[in-house]
C-alpha cells in the first residue's frame, strides 16, 4: 500500500504498524506516540481524519489500523440491529431530538459514488430517523459512547436518498475486517424472499452489493465461521416452503457455493458458529418443516467443513413453542462455554459447559430471572453476544417492553422494543473450580430506535 507525495507506508509486523519511510505521523512527536494519539480518536471521526493528509488516509484505511485499535483499550463496541422503523405519523414533539438523546444519522455511500453528492441531502436526513412501516432500518448502538445512530445506505446514482433494507434480513459481522453483511430477507415492496447481500464498511462509510445467494430465502440460519466465511441454511422460499438447502459464502472471493442439504427442513432456525477441531463449524438449531409450522424441533444439525457433512445433535432447543432466535453462545479462552436460551416472560435458561481437571466435560443449567419490564408476549426476543476481557461476556437481548411509556420513552405506550445487556463474568476459586455471575442492565433507548429488532450482531471497531 503506497501513499502519495512520499508519505509513509504502514505494515503489520509483530503486532505493530511500522513506518518504512521516515515521515512523522504528527510533526514533533515520535511515530509510536503519534500512532497512540490516532488510536485514541473516537471512531466517529475516522472518516474525516482520512482527509487530513495522505499519510493519515493510508494509515487509517489499512487493515492493520483496525486490528491495532481492536486490541487497544480504545476500541468501541457497536451493537447493530435490523429493526422496524417507527411510523411517520407521529408529531414532531414525539420524535427524538438527536442532540438531547445522543442519536444521529450516518450515511454510507455506494462504492464509487461521489461522497459530496450525499451532502445535498443533509437538510433532509433528519426525516430518515423515521419512516412508515413496513420499512426496516439498520440501527447502531455504541455501547462505549452510549449513543444511537441510524445507518442510511444512499443510492444517489439511481436518484434515491435511501436504499430500502430488506425486511427480516440477517445482519452479520466479520470481526477481522470490521464489515457488516445484510443477507436475504423480504423485498419491502413485493414481500418476496430475496437473494441480496449488502456489505457495509463503517470505516470508509461505503457499501456495495455482494454476490447474491444461490437461493432466495428468509428466516434462515446464518453465521460467520473463521475470518471470512459465512454459512446459511434453511429458512423458506417465495412459496413459504421450508428449505433443507445450505450454502457457503467466501467473502474474499465474493462467491457462493452449495453445500449438501441438511437432513430436515428447517424454517425459522437459528445459526451459530460452533467450536471444532480446527476453525470450527456451523450449527443450525431447531426450526420446523412445511407441514408442521410453529412446532419447533428440539434437535440441531452440525456441518463439519472438514468432512463436508451434516450430523444431528439432540436436545439443543428446549422450548417447542418458541423461536430459537433467542439463543446465544459464547466461549471463553479457558474453554468455559455459556449458552443463553430465552423463551418465557419471567426466566431464561443459562447452560454452562466447562472442562474439569480430568479433561472431562461438566454441564450445568441455571434459570436466570429476566429483568423487570422485559416481555416476550408480543414478539420473540433477539439475542447476540460478544466477548469482553478477563473472562467477561456481554449478551444483548431485545424484546418487547411491558414498562410504562413514561419509563421507557415509548412512542405510543406499547409495542416498543427494549434492549437489555446481560454481563456474565467467569471466576476461579483457589481450589480451581469455576463459577459465573450474571448482571442485567436496561439500555436507554430513544423512541426512534425502539422498533421490533429481527437480527442483531456485535462489532468492535
GROMACS .gro file of C-alpha atoms in nm:
model
  461
    1UNK     CA    1   0.000   0.000   0.000
    2UNK     CA    2   0.163   0.317  -0.110
    3UNK     CA    3   0.089   0.675  -0.012
    4UNK     CA    4   0.112   0.974  -0.241
    5UNK     CA    5   0.367   1.250  -0.205
    6UNK     CA    6   0.633   1.033  -0.041
    7UNK     CA    7   0.419   0.960   0.265
    8UNK     CA    8   0.500   0.666   0.489
    9UNK     CA    9   0.378   0.313   0.437
   10UNK     CA   10   0.249   0.124   0.739
   11UNK     CA   11   0.275  -0.252   0.759
   12UNK     CA   12   0.160  -0.506   1.012
   13UNK     CA   13   0.465  -0.666   1.171
   14UNK     CA   14   0.493  -0.822   1.516
   15UNK     CA   15   0.151  -0.678   1.604
   16UNK     CA   16   0.275  -0.324   1.535
   17UNK     CA   17   0.245  -0.086   1.242
   18UNK     CA   18   0.593   0.028   1.148
   19UNK     CA   19   0.685   0.312   0.908
   20UNK     CA   20   0.902   0.201   0.617
   21UNK     CA   21   0.998   0.558   0.532
   22UNK     CA   22   1.080   0.840   0.769
   23UNK     CA   23   0.791   1.080   0.798
   24UNK     CA   24   0.624   1.164   1.124
   25UNK     CA   25   0.254   1.100   1.165
   26UNK     CA   26   0.226   1.408   1.384
   27UNK     CA   27   0.509   1.661   1.341
   28UNK     CA   28   0.723   1.690   1.653
   29UNK     CA   29   0.614   1.355   1.801
   30UNK     CA   30   0.776   1.012   1.770
   31UNK     CA   31   0.573   0.779   1.549
   32UNK     CA   32   0.478   0.543   1.832
   33UNK     CA   33   0.327   0.833   2.029
   34UNK     CA   34   0.164   0.974   1.715
   35UNK     CA   35   0.007   0.636   1.644
   36UNK     CA   36  -0.119   0.613   2.002
   37UNK     CA   37  -0.282   0.955   1.961
   38UNK     CA   38  -0.462   0.848   1.644
   39UNK     CA   39  -0.577   0.521   1.803
   40UNK     CA   40  -0.742   0.724   2.078
   41UNK     CA   41  -0.957   0.929   1.839
   42UNK     CA   42  -1.325   0.819   1.861
   43UNK     CA   43  -1.441   0.607   1.570
   44UNK     CA   44  -1.698   0.863   1.452
   45UNK     CA   45  -1.415   1.095   1.340
   46UNK     CA   46  -1.209   0.836   1.149
   47UNK     CA   47  -1.377   0.909   0.817
   48UNK     CA   48  -1.291   1.280   0.836
   49UNK     CA   49  -0.938   1.208   0.960
   50UNK     CA   50  -0.861   1.048   0.625
   51UNK     CA   51  -0.883   1.388   0.458
   52UNK     CA   52  -0.616   1.548   0.679
   53UNK     CA   53  -0.326   1.415   0.471
   54UNK     CA   54  -0.227   1.122   0.250
   55UNK     CA   55  -0.035   0.958   0.535
   56UNK     CA   56  -0.335   0.952   0.765
   57UNK     CA   57  -0.558   0.829   0.483
   58UNK     CA   58  -0.321   0.539   0.411
   59UNK     CA   59  -0.281   0.452   0.777
   60UNK     CA   60  -0.648   0.459   0.876
   61UNK     CA   61  -0.751   0.271   0.560
   62UNK     CA   62  -0.505  -0.011   0.629
   63UNK     CA   63  -0.646  -0.326   0.797
   64UNK     CA   64  -0.363  -0.313   1.049
   65UNK     CA   65  -0.501   0.008   1.198
   66UNK     CA   66  -0.835  -0.159   1.271
   67UNK     CA   67  -0.654  -0.463   1.409
   68UNK     CA   68  -0.440  -0.250   1.639
   69UNK     CA   69  -0.737  -0.043   1.755
   70UNK     CA   70  -0.948  -0.351   1.832
   71UNK     CA   71  -0.669  -0.480   2.056
   72UNK     CA   72  -0.630  -0.147   2.234
   73UNK     CA   73  -0.832  -0.012   2.529
   74UNK     CA   74  -0.982   0.247   2.291
   75UNK     CA   75  -1.192   0.004   2.085
   76UNK     CA   76  -1.562   0.087   2.071
   77UNK     CA   77  -1.833  -0.177   2.094
   78UNK     CA   78  -2.115  -0.142   1.840
   79UNK     CA   79  -2.446  -0.327   1.867
   80UNK     CA   80  -2.603  -0.345   1.519
   81UNK     CA   81  -2.978  -0.406   1.490
   82UNK     CA   82  -3.202  -0.467   1.190
   83UNK     CA   83  -3.526  -0.327   1.325
   84UNK     CA   84  -3.864  -0.194   1.219
   85UNK     CA   85  -3.867   0.181   1.172
   86UNK     CA   86  -4.126   0.375   1.374
   87UNK     CA   87  -4.432   0.517   1.196
   88UNK     CA   88  -4.405   0.861   1.038
   89UNK     CA   89  -4.749   0.965   1.161
   90UNK     CA   90  -4.627   1.088   1.499
   91UNK     CA   91  -4.593   1.456   1.560
   92UNK     CA   92  -4.254   1.620   1.581
   93UNK     CA   93  -4.290   1.653   1.957
   94UNK     CA   94  -4.287   1.273   1.987
   95UNK     CA   95  -3.974   1.215   1.783
   96UNK     CA   96  -3.631   1.210   1.942
   97UNK     CA   97  -3.407   1.513   1.934
   98UNK     CA   98  -3.066   1.392   1.820
   99UNK     CA   99  -2.887   1.642   2.039
  100UNK     CA  100  -3.089   1.566   2.352
  101UNK     CA  101  -3.084   1.188   2.320
  102UNK     CA  102  -2.744   1.146   2.159
  103UNK     CA  103  -2.877   0.989   1.839
  104UNK     CA  104  -2.789   1.066   1.479
  105UNK     CA  105  -2.798   0.956   1.116
  106UNK     CA  106  -2.488   0.834   0.935
  107UNK     CA  107  -2.497   0.798   0.556
  108UNK     CA  108  -2.299   0.526   0.379
  109UNK     CA  109  -2.243   0.581   0.006
  110UNK     CA  110  -2.222   0.310  -0.256
  111UNK     CA  111  -1.866   0.227  -0.361
  112UNK     CA  112  -1.762   0.451  -0.650
  113UNK     CA  113  -2.027   0.710  -0.565
  114UNK     CA  114  -1.929   1.073  -0.519
  115UNK     CA  115  -1.940   1.136  -0.145
  116UNK     CA  116  -2.019   1.505  -0.195
  117UNK     CA  117  -2.345   1.416  -0.367
  118UNK     CA  118  -2.485   1.293  -0.039
  119UNK     CA  119  -2.428   1.626   0.131
  120UNK     CA  120  -2.710   1.775  -0.078
  121UNK     CA  121  -2.949   1.578   0.138
  122UNK     CA  122  -2.816   1.698   0.473
  123UNK     CA  123  -3.120   1.915   0.531
  124UNK     CA  124  -3.345   1.613   0.477
  125UNK     CA  125  -3.158   1.349   0.673
  126UNK     CA  126  -3.347   1.414   0.996
  127UNK     CA  127  -3.658   1.276   0.826
  128UNK     CA  128  -3.481   0.942   0.777
  129UNK     CA  129  -3.485   0.876   1.150
  130UNK     CA  130  -3.841   0.759   1.099
  131UNK     CA  131  -4.024   0.600   0.808
  132UNK     CA  132  -4.365   0.440   0.758
  133UNK     CA  133  -4.398   0.066   0.812
  134UNK     CA  134  -4.323  -0.193   0.685
  135UNK     CA  135  -3.978  -0.046   0.630
  136UNK     CA  136  -3.682  -0.184   0.821
  137UNK     CA  137  -3.360   0.001   0.900
  138UNK     CA  138  -3.015  -0.057   1.042
  139UNK     CA  139  -2.960   0.095   1.386
  140UNK     CA  140  -2.630   0.103   1.574
  141UNK     CA  141  -2.588   0.143   1.949
  142UNK     CA  142  -2.238   0.249   2.054
  143UNK     CA  143  -2.210   0.074   2.390
  144UNK     CA  144  -1.885   0.257   2.465
  145UNK     CA  145  -2.018   0.608   2.399
  146UNK     CA  146  -2.382   0.530   2.488
  147UNK     CA  147  -2.512   0.679   2.163
  148UNK     CA  148  -2.753   0.567   1.891
  149UNK     CA  149  -2.742   0.623   1.516
  150UNK     CA  150  -2.937   0.515   1.210
  151UNK     CA  151  -2.730   0.390   0.916
  152UNK     CA  152  -2.867   0.509   0.581
  153UNK     CA  153  -2.748   0.349   0.257
  154UNK     CA  154  -2.760   0.623  -0.006
  155UNK     CA  155  -2.828   0.536  -0.367
  156UNK     CA  156  -2.772   0.870  -0.538
  157UNK     CA  157  -2.681   0.706  -0.870
  158UNK     CA  158  -3.043   0.597  -0.903
  159UNK     CA  159  -3.190   0.916  -0.762
  160UNK     CA  160  -3.270   0.766  -0.423
  161UNK     CA  161  -3.173   0.920  -0.091
  162UNK     CA  162  -3.224   0.596   0.100
  163UNK     CA  163  -3.194   0.235  -0.013
  164UNK     CA  164  -3.466   0.018   0.136
  165UNK     CA  165  -3.318  -0.253   0.357
  166UNK     CA  166  -3.488  -0.593   0.309
  167UNK     CA  167  -3.734  -0.681   0.583
  168UNK     CA  168  -3.617  -0.959   0.816
  169UNK     CA  169  -3.267  -0.962   0.668
  170UNK     CA  170  -2.980  -1.101   0.875
  171UNK     CA  171  -2.707  -0.867   0.993
  172UNK     CA  172  -2.377  -1.045   1.038
  173UNK     CA  173  -2.035  -0.916   1.139
  174UNK     CA  174  -1.695  -1.017   1.001
  175UNK     CA  175  -1.487  -0.919   1.307
  176UNK     CA  176  -1.145  -0.935   1.141
  177UNK     CA  177  -1.242  -0.682   0.872
  178UNK     CA  178  -1.484  -0.463   1.065
  179UNK     CA  179  -1.751  -0.511   0.799
  180UNK     CA  180  -2.121  -0.585   0.834
  181UNK     CA  181  -2.327  -0.800   0.598
  182UNK     CA  182  -2.702  -0.774   0.538
  183UNK     CA  183  -2.825  -1.102   0.387
  184UNK     CA  184  -3.158  -1.223   0.247
  185UNK     CA  185  -3.498  -1.131   0.386
  186UNK     CA  186  -3.804  -0.991   0.210
  187UNK     CA  187  -3.832  -0.728  -0.058
  188UNK     CA  188  -4.014  -0.443   0.122
  189UNK     CA  189  -4.233  -0.377  -0.185
  190UNK     CA  190  -4.322  -0.729  -0.304
  191UNK     CA  191  -4.278  -0.914   0.029
  192UNK     CA  192  -4.097  -1.194  -0.156
  193UNK     CA  193  -3.776  -1.361  -0.041
  194UNK     CA  194  -3.459  -1.211  -0.190
  195UNK     CA  195  -3.105  -1.328  -0.274
  196UNK     CA  196  -2.949  -0.994  -0.186
  197UNK     CA  197  -2.624  -0.938   0.002
  198UNK     CA  198  -2.507  -0.591   0.112
  199UNK     CA  199  -2.159  -0.536   0.253
  200UNK     CA  200  -2.112  -0.230   0.474
  201UNK     CA  201  -1.776  -0.078   0.566
  202UNK     CA  202  -1.819   0.163   0.857
  203UNK     CA  203  -1.461   0.285   0.834
  204UNK     CA  204  -1.487   0.404   0.473
  205UNK     CA  205  -1.858   0.488   0.505
  206UNK     CA  206  -1.929   0.290   0.191
  207UNK     CA  207  -2.140  -0.007   0.095
  208UNK     CA  208  -2.156  -0.241  -0.202
  209UNK     CA  209  -2.365  -0.531  -0.324
  210UNK     CA  210  -2.204  -0.870  -0.276
  211UNK     CA  211  -2.265  -1.178  -0.488
  212UNK     CA  212  -2.628  -1.288  -0.436
  213UNK     CA  213  -2.717  -1.611  -0.259
  214UNK     CA  214  -2.786  -1.905  -0.487
  215UNK     CA  215  -3.130  -1.948  -0.327
  216UNK     CA  216  -3.362  -1.666  -0.224
  217UNK     CA  217  -3.455  -1.726   0.137
  218UNK     CA  218  -3.578  -1.564   0.456
  219UNK     CA  219  -3.599  -1.670   0.823
  220UNK     CA  220  -3.290  -1.885   0.777
  221UNK     CA  221  -2.989  -1.979   0.989
  222UNK     CA  222  -2.677  -1.771   0.933
  223UNK     CA  223  -2.333  -1.745   1.097
  224UNK     CA  224  -1.976  -1.644   1.021
  225UNK     CA  225  -1.711  -1.912   1.077
  226UNK     CA  226  -1.346  -1.817   1.075
  227UNK     CA  227  -1.226  -1.486   0.934
  228UNK     CA  228  -1.409  -1.466   0.602
  229UNK     CA  229  -1.661  -1.749   0.563
  230UNK     CA  230  -2.038  -1.720   0.600
  231UNK     CA  231  -2.282  -2.013   0.616
  232UNK     CA  232  -2.659  -2.003   0.557
  233UNK     CA  233  -2.912  -2.286   0.576
  234UNK     CA  234  -3.284  -2.350   0.592
  235UNK     CA  235  -3.548  -2.078   0.604
  236UNK     CA  236  -3.821  -2.063   0.341
  237UNK     CA  237  -3.853  -1.959  -0.023
  238UNK     CA  238  -4.100  -1.745  -0.224
  239UNK     CA  239  -4.374  -2.006  -0.171
  240UNK     CA  240  -4.319  -2.025   0.207
  241UNK     CA  241  -4.180  -2.376   0.161
  242UNK     CA  242  -3.933  -2.474   0.431
  243UNK     CA  243  -3.584  -2.542   0.296
  244UNK     CA  244  -3.323  -2.811   0.359
  245UNK     CA  245  -3.063  -2.646   0.138
  246UNK     CA  246  -2.746  -2.477   0.262
  247UNK     CA  247  -2.468  -2.271   0.107
  248UNK     CA  248  -2.140  -2.107   0.199
  249UNK     CA  249  -2.008  -1.763   0.106
  250UNK     CA  250  -1.639  -1.685   0.057
  251UNK     CA  251  -1.637  -1.311   0.129
  252UNK     CA  252  -1.285  -1.265  -0.011
  253UNK     CA  253  -1.360  -1.430  -0.346
  254UNK     CA  254  -1.720  -1.297  -0.337
  255UNK     CA  255  -1.854  -1.641  -0.432
  256UNK     CA  256  -2.131  -1.868  -0.306
  257UNK     CA  257  -2.117  -2.249  -0.318
  258UNK     CA  258  -2.392  -2.502  -0.248
  259UNK     CA  259  -2.344  -2.745   0.041
  260UNK     CA  260  -2.500  -3.087   0.092
  261UNK     CA  261  -2.860  -3.046   0.212
  262UNK     CA  262  -2.949  -3.090   0.577
  263UNK     CA  263  -3.137  -3.398   0.689
  264UNK     CA  264  -3.453  -3.200   0.771
  265UNK     CA  265  -3.644  -2.895   0.654
  266UNK     CA  266  -3.579  -2.611   0.900
  267UNK     CA  267  -3.776  -2.289   0.872
  268UNK     CA  268  -3.716  -2.018   1.137
  269UNK     CA  269  -3.398  -2.191   1.253
  270UNK     CA  270  -3.101  -2.023   1.422
  271UNK     CA  271  -2.736  -2.040   1.311
  272UNK     CA  272  -2.433  -2.046   1.540
  273UNK     CA  273  -2.060  -2.063   1.487
  274UNK     CA  274  -1.958  -2.373   1.682
  275UNK     CA  275  -1.609  -2.466   1.810
  276UNK     CA  276  -1.442  -2.753   1.629
  277UNK     CA  277  -1.109  -2.927   1.586
  278UNK     CA  278  -0.969  -2.653   1.362
  279UNK     CA  279  -1.161  -2.345   1.252
  280UNK     CA  280  -1.497  -2.465   1.382
  281UNK     CA  281  -1.823  -2.546   1.210
  282UNK     CA  282  -2.182  -2.435   1.161
  283UNK     CA  283  -2.469  -2.535   1.393
  284UNK     CA  284  -2.831  -2.499   1.277
  285UNK     CA  285  -3.065  -2.502   1.575
  286UNK     CA  286  -3.431  -2.612   1.573
  287UNK     CA  287  -3.671  -2.487   1.306
  288UNK     CA  288  -3.978  -2.663   1.166
  289UNK     CA  289  -4.095  -2.827   0.845
  290UNK     CA  290  -4.351  -2.710   0.589
  291UNK     CA  291  -4.617  -2.946   0.727
  292UNK     CA  292  -4.558  -2.856   1.093
  293UNK     CA  293  -4.542  -2.474   1.115
  294UNK     CA  294  -4.467  -2.336   1.459
  295UNK     CA  295  -4.368  -2.675   1.603
  296UNK     CA  296  -4.002  -2.611   1.676
  297UNK     CA  297  -3.771  -2.910   1.679
  298UNK     CA  298  -3.553  -2.979   1.983
  299UNK     CA  299  -3.256  -3.101   1.780
  300UNK     CA  300  -2.993  -2.930   1.564
  301UNK     CA  301  -2.768  -3.019   1.272
  302UNK     CA  302  -2.393  -2.955   1.267
  303UNK     CA  303  -2.194  -2.901   0.948
  304UNK     CA  304  -1.828  -3.000   0.966
  305UNK     CA  305  -1.623  -2.822   0.695
  306UNK     CA  306  -1.350  -3.086   0.724
  307UNK     CA  307  -1.577  -3.379   0.634
  308UNK     CA  308  -1.825  -3.165   0.434
  309UNK     CA  309  -2.112  -3.346   0.602
  310UNK     CA  310  -2.400  -3.288   0.845
  311UNK     CA  311  -2.463  -3.468   1.174
  312UNK     CA  312  -2.759  -3.448   1.410
  313UNK     CA  313  -2.725  -3.307   1.762
  314UNK     CA  314  -3.003  -3.399   2.004
  315UNK     CA  315  -3.165  -3.197   2.285
  316UNK     CA  316  -3.038  -2.850   2.194
  317UNK     CA  317  -3.351  -2.630   2.198
  318UNK     CA  318  -3.579  -2.697   2.500
  319UNK     CA  319  -3.882  -2.483   2.402
  320UNK     CA  320  -4.114  -2.646   2.140
  321UNK     CA  321  -4.341  -2.341   2.109
  322UNK     CA  322  -4.076  -2.068   2.094
  323UNK     CA  323  -3.848  -1.946   1.816
  324UNK     CA  324  -3.477  -2.030   1.858
  325UNK     CA  325  -3.386  -1.673   1.760
  326UNK     CA  326  -3.340  -1.619   2.134
  327UNK     CA  327  -3.026  -1.828   2.168
  328UNK     CA  328  -2.667  -1.710   2.201
  329UNK     CA  329  -2.348  -1.899   2.272
  330UNK     CA  330  -2.011  -1.761   2.374
  331UNK     CA  331  -1.682  -1.935   2.451
  332UNK     CA  332  -1.409  -1.809   2.682
  333UNK     CA  333  -1.039  -1.870   2.634
  334UNK     CA  334  -1.044  -2.121   2.921
  335UNK     CA  335  -1.292  -2.341   2.739
  336UNK     CA  336  -1.584  -2.232   2.959
  337UNK     CA  337  -1.896  -2.202   2.740
  338UNK     CA  338  -2.220  -2.020   2.807
  339UNK     CA  339  -2.545  -2.066   2.618
  340UNK     CA  340  -2.844  -1.841   2.685
  341UNK     CA  341  -3.197  -1.952   2.596
  342UNK     CA  342  -3.483  -1.702   2.631
  343UNK     CA  343  -3.840  -1.817   2.582
  344UNK     CA  344  -4.063  -1.724   2.876
  345UNK     CA  345  -4.163  -1.387   3.019
  346UNK     CA  346  -4.001  -1.444   3.356
  347UNK     CA  347  -3.693  -1.662   3.324
  348UNK     CA  348  -3.414  -1.756   3.085
  349UNK     CA  349  -3.210  -2.074   3.085
  350UNK     CA  350  -2.832  -2.045   3.106
  351UNK     CA  351  -2.648  -2.364   3.014
  352UNK     CA  352  -2.279  -2.377   3.106
  353UNK     CA  353  -2.019  -2.622   2.981
  354UNK     CA  354  -1.668  -2.640   3.127
  355UNK     CA  355  -1.377  -2.880   3.131
  356UNK     CA  356  -1.286  -3.050   3.458
  357UNK     CA  357  -0.942  -3.142   3.585
  358UNK     CA  358  -0.969  -3.490   3.428
  359UNK     CA  359  -1.029  -3.336   3.083
  360UNK     CA  360  -1.392  -3.435   3.107
  361UNK     CA  361  -1.688  -3.204   3.044
  362UNK     CA  362  -1.925  -3.065   3.306
  363UNK     CA  363  -2.271  -2.934   3.221
  364UNK     CA  364  -2.473  -2.706   3.447
  365UNK     CA  365  -2.809  -2.536   3.389
  366UNK     CA  366  -2.929  -2.229   3.573
  367UNK     CA  367  -3.253  -2.035   3.547
  368UNK     CA  368  -3.192  -1.659   3.536
  369UNK     CA  369  -3.469  -1.413   3.619
  370UNK     CA  370  -3.536  -1.176   3.331
  371UNK     CA  371  -3.519  -0.802   3.406
  372UNK     CA  372  -3.826  -0.612   3.516
  373UNK     CA  373  -4.020  -0.476   3.221
  374UNK     CA  374  -3.889  -0.733   2.971
  375UNK     CA  375  -4.156  -0.927   2.783
  376UNK     CA  376  -4.175  -1.191   2.510
  377UNK     CA  377  -4.554  -1.173   2.480
  378UNK     CA  378  -4.564  -0.953   2.168
  379UNK     CA  379  -4.257  -1.080   1.982
  380UNK     CA  380  -3.984  -1.336   2.022
  381UNK     CA  381  -3.663  -1.185   2.159
  382UNK     CA  382  -3.344  -1.135   1.961
  383UNK     CA  383  -3.008  -1.224   2.117
  384UNK     CA  384  -2.643  -1.158   2.029
  385UNK     CA  385  -2.321  -1.191   2.227
  386UNK     CA  386  -1.969  -1.051   2.239
  387UNK     CA  387  -1.659  -1.141   2.435
  388UNK     CA  388  -1.503  -0.892   2.674
  389UNK     CA  389  -1.176  -0.910   2.863
  390UNK     CA  390  -1.087  -1.103   3.180
  391UNK     CA  391  -1.336  -1.385   3.128
  392UNK     CA  392  -1.634  -1.150   3.088
  393UNK     CA  393  -1.905  -1.192   2.826
  394UNK     CA  394  -2.178  -0.948   2.728
  395UNK     CA  395  -2.507  -1.073   2.588
  396UNK     CA  396  -2.757  -0.827   2.440
  397UNK     CA  397  -3.126  -0.920   2.444
  398UNK     CA  398  -3.400  -0.726   2.269
  399UNK     CA  399  -3.768  -0.790   2.323
  400UNK     CA  400  -4.096  -0.609   2.373
  401UNK     CA  401  -4.112  -0.388   2.678
  402UNK     CA  402  -4.402  -0.400   2.920
  403UNK     CA  403  -4.286  -0.093   3.109
  404UNK     CA  404  -4.499   0.223   3.117
  405UNK     CA  405  -4.448   0.470   2.835
  406UNK     CA  406  -4.308   0.733   3.068
  407UNK     CA  407  -4.042   0.491   3.190
  408UNK     CA  408  -3.925   0.369   2.850
  409UNK     CA  409  -3.975   0.676   2.629
  410UNK     CA  410  -4.236   0.479   2.436
  411UNK     CA  411  -4.384   0.620   2.117
  412UNK     CA  412  -4.740   0.516   2.184
  413UNK     CA  413  -4.731   0.348   2.523
  414UNK     CA  414  -4.693  -0.007   2.392
  415UNK     CA  415  -4.545  -0.232   2.129
  416UNK     CA  416  -4.194  -0.092   2.162
  417UNK     CA  417  -3.877  -0.292   2.194
  418UNK     CA  418  -3.649  -0.287   2.494
  419UNK     CA  419  -3.274  -0.355   2.485
  420UNK     CA  420  -3.102  -0.518   2.781
  421UNK     CA  421  -2.747  -0.631   2.843
  422UNK     CA  422  -2.652  -0.937   3.047
  423UNK     CA  423  -2.294  -0.934   3.171
  424UNK     CA  424  -2.161  -1.278   3.262
  425UNK     CA  425  -1.830  -1.298   3.444
  426UNK     CA  426  -1.625  -1.612   3.496
  427UNK     CA  427  -1.419  -1.652   3.813
  428UNK     CA  428  -1.194  -1.920   3.962
  429UNK     CA  429  -1.160  -2.029   4.324
  430UNK     CA  430  -0.836  -2.119   4.498
  431UNK     CA  431  -0.934  -2.487   4.462
  432UNK     CA  432  -0.953  -2.448   4.085
  433UNK     CA  433  -1.331  -2.462   4.049
  434UNK     CA  434  -1.504  -2.209   3.824
  435UNK     CA  435  -1.823  -2.013   3.865
  436UNK     CA  436  -2.003  -1.733   3.687
  437UNK     CA  437  -2.215  -1.437   3.787
  438UNK     CA  438  -2.484  -1.252   3.591
  439UNK     CA  439  -2.592  -0.888   3.592
  440UNK     CA  440  -2.876  -0.732   3.389
  441UNK     CA  441  -2.888  -0.370   3.280
  442UNK     CA  442  -3.151  -0.188   3.073
  443UNK     CA  443  -3.013   0.029   2.793
  444UNK     CA  444  -3.171   0.371   2.750
  445UNK     CA  445  -3.334   0.352   2.407
  446UNK     CA  446  -3.478   0.664   2.236
  447UNK     CA  447  -3.825   0.621   2.088
  448UNK     CA  448  -3.697   0.638   1.729
  449UNK     CA  449  -3.485   0.328   1.796
  450UNK     CA  450  -3.749   0.123   1.976
  451UNK     CA  451  -3.885  -0.079   1.683
  452UNK     CA  452  -3.901  -0.459   1.675
  453UNK     CA  453  -3.549  -0.598   1.624
  454UNK     CA  454  -3.525  -0.901   1.398
  455UNK     CA  455  -3.149  -0.952   1.380
  456UNK     CA  456  -2.853  -0.833   1.586
  457UNK     CA  457  -2.475  -0.853   1.580
  458UNK     CA  458  -2.184  -0.700   1.772
  459UNK     CA  459  -1.867  -0.543   1.639
  460UNK     CA  460  -1.552  -0.398   1.798
  461UNK     CA  461  -1.405  -0.110   1.600
   0.00000   0.00000   0.00000
